[in-house]
Amino acid sequence: MTASRAEPATAPIVVAGASMAGLRAAEQLRAAGWQGPVTLVGDEPHMPYNRPPLSKEVLAGKAPFESLAFRPRAAVADVEWRLGTKVVRADLDRRAVALDDGDTLTYSGLVVATGMRPRRLPCPGPSAGRHTVRTLDDARALRSDLSRPGVRVVVVGAGFIGCEVAATAVALGAAEVTVVDPLPLPMVGPLGELLARALLARHEERGVRFALGAGVTGFEGAGRGAGGAGEERVTGVALADGTVLPADVVVESVGSVANTEWLDSNGLDLADGVLTDEHLRAGGRPDVIAVGDVVRFPNARYDGVPRRVEHWSIPTDTAKHAAKVLAAHLDGTEAPVGPFAPLPTFWSDQHDFRLQSFGAPALGKDDVRVLDGDPEGDVLAGYHHGGRLVGVVALGGKAVAAAAAKYRAELMKQPVLTA
């Protein structure tokens, strides 16, 4: 059953998820004119904080954990925070969500901002010494293990996080750092072959080893005391070709899983995050919006195919658009916005160089052209789809990253699909 507008809207807007996306949603609801109560529910005990530095500056000990916290705007000083509490179930027809502490919250509007969690390898072997990097607590635990002298590190997954962690581990003086991935090149998915090869060369020049085209079949371990007492700890990573890589620390960076189980049995498409329309409304419900990397939305700037985007800019972009839509619905008016058409942006600092991107390069991997520089040095590449420039990626120092930014205006001028 499709929910109708609440009359009057006395119940709060509940924001399920209290990380960056949830915070930005609350701020943008106030900016859009919502003066009613707002409740943010988050499973971590921390106030919202910046995640990208976890695999870089924080892990390297160059930035304290305390420096990551966002400073909420004054407009949200009156919102209610329910931290260390998880939303476990939703009844969208009744406009209610259940929490793991036994409470049930009714709402006028619901913001889905529960984000992602790291995918874990379903392989046999010990768990001690195996890490993911998503939360403050994850980074603290990994930082402690990487500080051990002579540590041998195996990173499973050559994506953004995997490459960043590998670079950080080398900088920290790890004895060995090996990146494993079943694909033939690091970050080939978002970058394509040209820049992926250039990235591989840069990592190898700085001491990172790679085992590419290889799958992990299990983890070896040791350390149990007499009688089986004590915790067994990882000592090696077994690959499908029979190789065993020695490892004191393993970092699993093999993708993410959307935190959507609490929305089951509500008729939503949760196949890969929360499917929404072009205004970030879930399941045709005007009182339920989704923001951040959990939302699978059609981008009117490109082909309109719904996709999830896990870039740092997306929480703010989705919150700004969706908040206007929800606030207008609850106010009984029409939101003065066109279809959602963000320009995705990402950057990744690895070793002494940066990847900087604007647009959607993954859509143009079959037609990559060097716009400036050379793949063996600083390089700027353009990604084309149907002959149209859809993204740019810079690899190198500050100058080439600045050159990429100059293409932002050109990408923004491209026509947007009509709703």
Short mmCIF file of C-alpha atoms in Angstrom, two decimals, residues 7-237:
data_model
loop_
_atom_site.label_atom_id
_atom_site.label_comp_id
_atom_site.label_asym_id
_atom_site.label_seq_id
_atom_site.Cartn_x
_atom_site.Cartn_y
_atom_site.Cartn_z
CA GLU A 7 -2.04 15.13 8.28
CA PRO A 8 -0.84 16.85 10.40
CA ALA A 9 2.89 16.05 10.37
CA THR A 10 3.43 15.88 14.12
CA ALA A 11 5.57 12.76 14.26
CA PRO A 12 9.30 13.25 13.63
CA ILE A 13 11.20 12.55 10.50
CA VAL A 14 13.28 9.51 11.41
CA VAL A 15 16.70 9.28 9.82
CA ALA A 16 17.85 5.65 9.92
CA GLY A 17 21.63 5.94 9.87
CA ALA A 18 23.74 8.53 11.69
CA SER A 19 26.87 8.75 9.59
CA MET A 20 27.67 11.48 7.06
CA ALA A 21 24.59 10.79 4.91
CA GLY A 22 22.27 10.93 7.91
CA LEU A 23 23.80 14.14 9.21
CA ARG A 24 23.60 15.82 5.80
CA ALA A 25 19.97 14.72 5.45
CA ALA A 26 19.07 16.33 8.77
CA GLU A 27 20.86 19.54 7.83
CA GLN A 28 19.22 19.67 4.42
CA LEU A 29 15.77 19.03 5.86
CA ARG A 30 16.19 22.14 7.96
CA ALA A 31 17.49 24.06 4.93
CA ALA A 32 14.40 22.91 3.00
CA GLY A 33 12.11 24.38 5.65
CA TRP A 34 11.20 21.38 7.83
CA GLN A 35 10.78 22.75 11.35
CA GLY A 36 9.37 19.62 12.95
CA PRO A 37 11.27 17.09 15.06
CA VAL A 38 14.07 14.97 13.59
CA THR A 39 15.46 11.79 15.15
CA LEU A 40 18.71 10.22 13.96
CA VAL A 41 19.33 6.56 14.80
CA GLY A 42 22.82 5.12 14.34
CA ASP A 43 24.39 1.81 15.34
CA GLU A 44 27.83 3.29 16.06
CA PRO A 45 28.40 5.08 19.38
CA HIS A 46 30.22 7.94 17.63
CA MET A 47 28.86 11.16 16.21
CA PRO A 48 29.18 11.35 12.39
CA TYR A 49 32.75 11.37 11.13
CA ASN A 50 34.73 11.44 7.90
CA ARG A 51 35.57 7.93 6.64
CA PRO A 52 38.08 8.42 3.77
CA PRO A 53 41.04 9.24 6.07
CA LEU A 54 40.61 5.92 7.90
CA SER A 55 42.62 4.04 5.26
CA LYS A 56 45.20 6.79 4.85
CA GLU A 57 46.08 9.58 7.32
CA VAL A 58 44.47 7.97 10.36
CA LEU A 59 45.91 4.53 9.67
CA ALA A 60 49.33 6.10 9.14
CA GLY A 61 49.11 7.94 12.46
CA LYS A 62 49.18 11.36 10.78
CA ALA A 63 45.72 12.39 11.98
CA PRO A 64 44.10 11.66 15.35
CA PHE A 65 40.80 9.84 15.44
CA GLU A 66 39.22 12.88 17.08
CA SER A 67 39.96 14.99 13.99
CA LEU A 68 37.47 13.04 11.88
CA ALA A 69 34.27 14.22 13.57
CA PHE A 70 32.03 16.50 11.52
CA ARG A 71 30.82 19.68 13.17
CA PRO A 72 27.01 19.70 12.78
CA ARG A 73 25.44 22.96 11.66
CA ALA A 74 23.57 25.06 14.19
CA ALA A 75 20.29 24.27 12.42
CA VAL A 76 20.38 20.68 13.71
CA ALA A 77 21.26 21.50 17.31
CA ASP A 78 17.76 20.43 18.36
CA VAL A 79 17.66 17.01 16.66
CA GLU A 80 17.50 13.87 18.77
CA TRP A 81 20.45 11.47 18.49
CA ARG A 82 19.93 7.77 19.23
CA LEU A 83 23.51 6.52 18.93
CA GLY A 84 24.64 2.97 19.63
CA THR A 85 21.15 1.90 18.56
CA LYS A 86 20.21 -0.06 15.46
CA VAL A 87 17.04 0.00 13.39
CA VAL A 88 16.04 -3.64 13.03
CA ARG A 89 12.66 -3.57 11.32
CA ALA A 90 10.35 -1.22 9.45
CA ASP A 91 6.63 -1.24 8.74
CA LEU A 92 6.25 1.36 6.02
CA ASP A 93 2.46 1.11 5.87
CA ARG A 94 2.22 1.92 9.60
CA ARG A 95 5.06 4.47 9.35
CA ALA A 96 6.99 2.82 12.17
CA VAL A 97 10.49 1.48 12.77
CA ALA A 98 11.62 -0.87 15.54
CA LEU A 99 14.96 -0.45 17.31
CA ASP A 100 17.19 -3.08 18.86
CA ASP A 101 16.65 -1.57 22.32
CA GLY A 102 12.94 -2.46 22.14
CA ASP A 103 11.61 0.99 21.22
CA THR A 104 9.34 1.68 18.27
CA LEU A 105 9.38 5.07 16.56
CA THR A 106 6.56 6.37 14.41
CA TYR A 107 7.36 8.90 11.77
CA SER A 108 5.97 11.42 9.31
CA GLY A 109 8.86 10.80 6.95
CA LEU A 110 11.63 8.23 6.81
CA VAL A 111 15.16 8.76 5.53
CA VAL A 112 17.04 5.56 4.69
CA ALA A 113 20.72 6.30 5.35
CA THR A 114 21.97 2.99 6.73
CA GLY A 115 24.86 2.75 4.28
CA MET A 116 27.05 -0.27 3.71
CA ARG A 117 29.12 -2.79 5.61
CA PRO A 118 32.24 -4.59 4.37
CA ARG A 119 31.79 -7.88 2.62
CA ARG A 120 33.75 -10.72 4.24
CA LEU A 121 35.37 -13.65 2.49
CA PRO A 122 33.47 -16.91 3.13
CA CYS A 123 36.70 -18.88 3.44
CA PRO A 124 37.74 -21.30 6.18
CA GLY A 125 40.44 -20.36 8.66
CA PRO A 126 41.06 -18.25 11.76
CA SER A 127 39.56 -14.78 12.16
CA ALA A 128 42.21 -13.18 14.40
CA GLY A 129 44.49 -10.95 12.36
CA ARG A 130 41.87 -10.40 9.65
CA HIS A 131 40.55 -6.85 9.25
CA THR A 132 38.19 -4.65 7.31
CA VAL A 133 38.29 -0.85 7.09
CA ARG A 134 34.93 0.88 7.45
CA THR A 135 34.63 2.29 10.98
CA LEU A 136 36.73 4.05 13.57
CA ASP A 137 36.99 0.83 15.54
CA ASP A 138 38.16 -1.02 12.42
CA ALA A 139 40.92 1.52 11.84
CA ARG A 140 42.05 1.41 15.47
CA ALA A 141 42.34 -2.38 15.40
CA LEU A 142 44.23 -2.41 12.10
CA ARG A 143 46.53 0.40 13.19
CA SER A 144 47.49 -1.64 16.25
CA ASP A 145 48.34 -4.71 14.15
CA LEU A 146 50.31 -2.75 11.55
CA SER A 147 52.50 -1.23 14.27
CA ARG A 148 54.08 -4.63 14.98
CA PRO A 149 57.68 -4.76 13.71
CA GLY A 150 58.39 -6.88 10.62
CA VAL A 151 54.72 -7.39 9.88
CA ARG A 152 53.74 -9.14 6.63
CA VAL A 153 50.51 -7.78 5.16
CA VAL A 154 48.21 -9.33 2.58
CA VAL A 155 45.46 -7.12 1.21
CA VAL A 156 42.65 -9.01 -0.51
CA GLY A 157 41.05 -6.73 -3.06
CA ALA A 158 42.72 -4.17 -5.34
CA GLY A 159 40.02 -1.52 -5.27
CA PHE A 160 40.08 1.91 -3.65
CA ILE A 161 40.43 0.80 -0.04
CA GLY A 162 42.77 -2.08 -0.83
CA CYS A 163 45.21 0.10 -2.77
CA GLU A 164 45.10 2.85 -0.14
CA VAL A 165 45.76 0.42 2.71
CA ALA A 166 48.62 -1.19 0.78
CA ALA A 167 50.23 2.22 0.24
CA THR A 168 49.83 3.10 3.92
CA ALA A 169 51.27 -0.22 5.07
CA VAL A 170 54.37 0.33 2.91
CA ALA A 171 54.80 3.81 4.36
CA LEU A 172 54.57 2.37 7.88
CA GLY A 173 57.49 0.04 7.15
CA ALA A 174 55.76 -3.31 6.74
CA ALA A 175 58.22 -6.03 5.78
CA GLU A 176 56.01 -7.28 2.94
CA VAL A 177 52.80 -5.96 1.39
CA THR A 178 50.99 -8.11 -1.18
CA VAL A 179 47.70 -7.27 -2.87
CA VAL A 180 45.57 -10.18 -4.12
CA ASP A 181 42.76 -9.82 -6.62
CA PRO A 182 41.04 -12.15 -9.12
CA LEU A 183 41.05 -9.35 -11.71
CA PRO A 184 44.15 -8.77 -13.87
CA LEU A 185 44.80 -5.16 -12.77
CA PRO A 186 44.17 -2.98 -9.71
CA MET A 187 41.11 -0.71 -9.87
CA VAL A 188 40.42 -1.79 -13.43
CA GLY A 189 36.68 -1.56 -12.81
CA PRO A 190 36.48 2.20 -12.22
CA LEU A 191 39.59 3.15 -14.23
CA GLY A 192 39.83 0.88 -17.25
CA GLU A 193 43.00 -0.80 -18.50
CA LEU A 194 45.12 2.26 -19.41
CA LEU A 195 45.23 3.90 -15.99
CA ALA A 196 45.01 0.58 -14.14
CA ARG A 197 48.31 -0.46 -15.72
CA ALA A 198 49.85 2.89 -14.81
CA LEU A 199 48.61 2.49 -11.26
CA LEU A 200 50.06 -1.01 -10.99
CA ALA A 201 53.48 0.23 -12.09
CA ARG A 202 53.46 3.02 -9.52
CA HIS A 203 52.61 0.66 -6.67
CA GLU A 204 55.24 -1.87 -7.69
CA GLU A 205 57.88 0.87 -7.91
CA ARG A 206 57.11 1.71 -4.28
CA GLY A 207 57.38 -1.84 -2.98
CA VAL A 208 53.88 -3.28 -3.19
CA ARG A 209 53.67 -6.82 -4.55
CA PHE A 210 50.67 -8.13 -6.47
CA ALA A 211 49.11 -11.55 -6.96
CA LEU A 212 46.58 -10.78 -9.69
CA GLY A 213 44.21 -13.17 -11.38
CA ALA A 214 44.19 -15.14 -8.13
CA GLY A 215 41.32 -16.09 -5.86
CA VAL A 216 41.54 -16.80 -2.11
CA THR A 217 40.45 -20.25 -0.98
CA GLY A 218 41.29 -20.11 2.72
CA PHE A 219 43.38 -18.82 5.60
CA GLU A 220 46.04 -20.73 7.48
CA GLY A 221 46.64 -20.16 11.17
CA ALA A 222 48.59 -20.99 14.27
CA GLY A 223 48.87 -20.00 17.88
CA ARG A 224 46.57 -22.23 19.88
CA GLY A 225 48.09 -23.31 23.14
CA ALA A 226 48.07 -26.72 24.81
CA GLY A 227 44.71 -28.39 24.80
CA GLY A 228 43.41 -26.02 22.15
CA ALA A 229 43.37 -23.02 24.48
CA GLY A 230 44.05 -19.56 23.11
CA GLU A 231 43.04 -17.86 19.89
CA GLU A 232 44.30 -19.09 16.55
CA ARG A 233 45.70 -16.27 14.42
CA VAL A 234 46.11 -16.02 10.67
CA THR A 235 49.57 -16.91 9.34
CA GLY A 236 48.92 -17.31 5.63
CA VAL A 237 46.54 -16.78 2.74
#
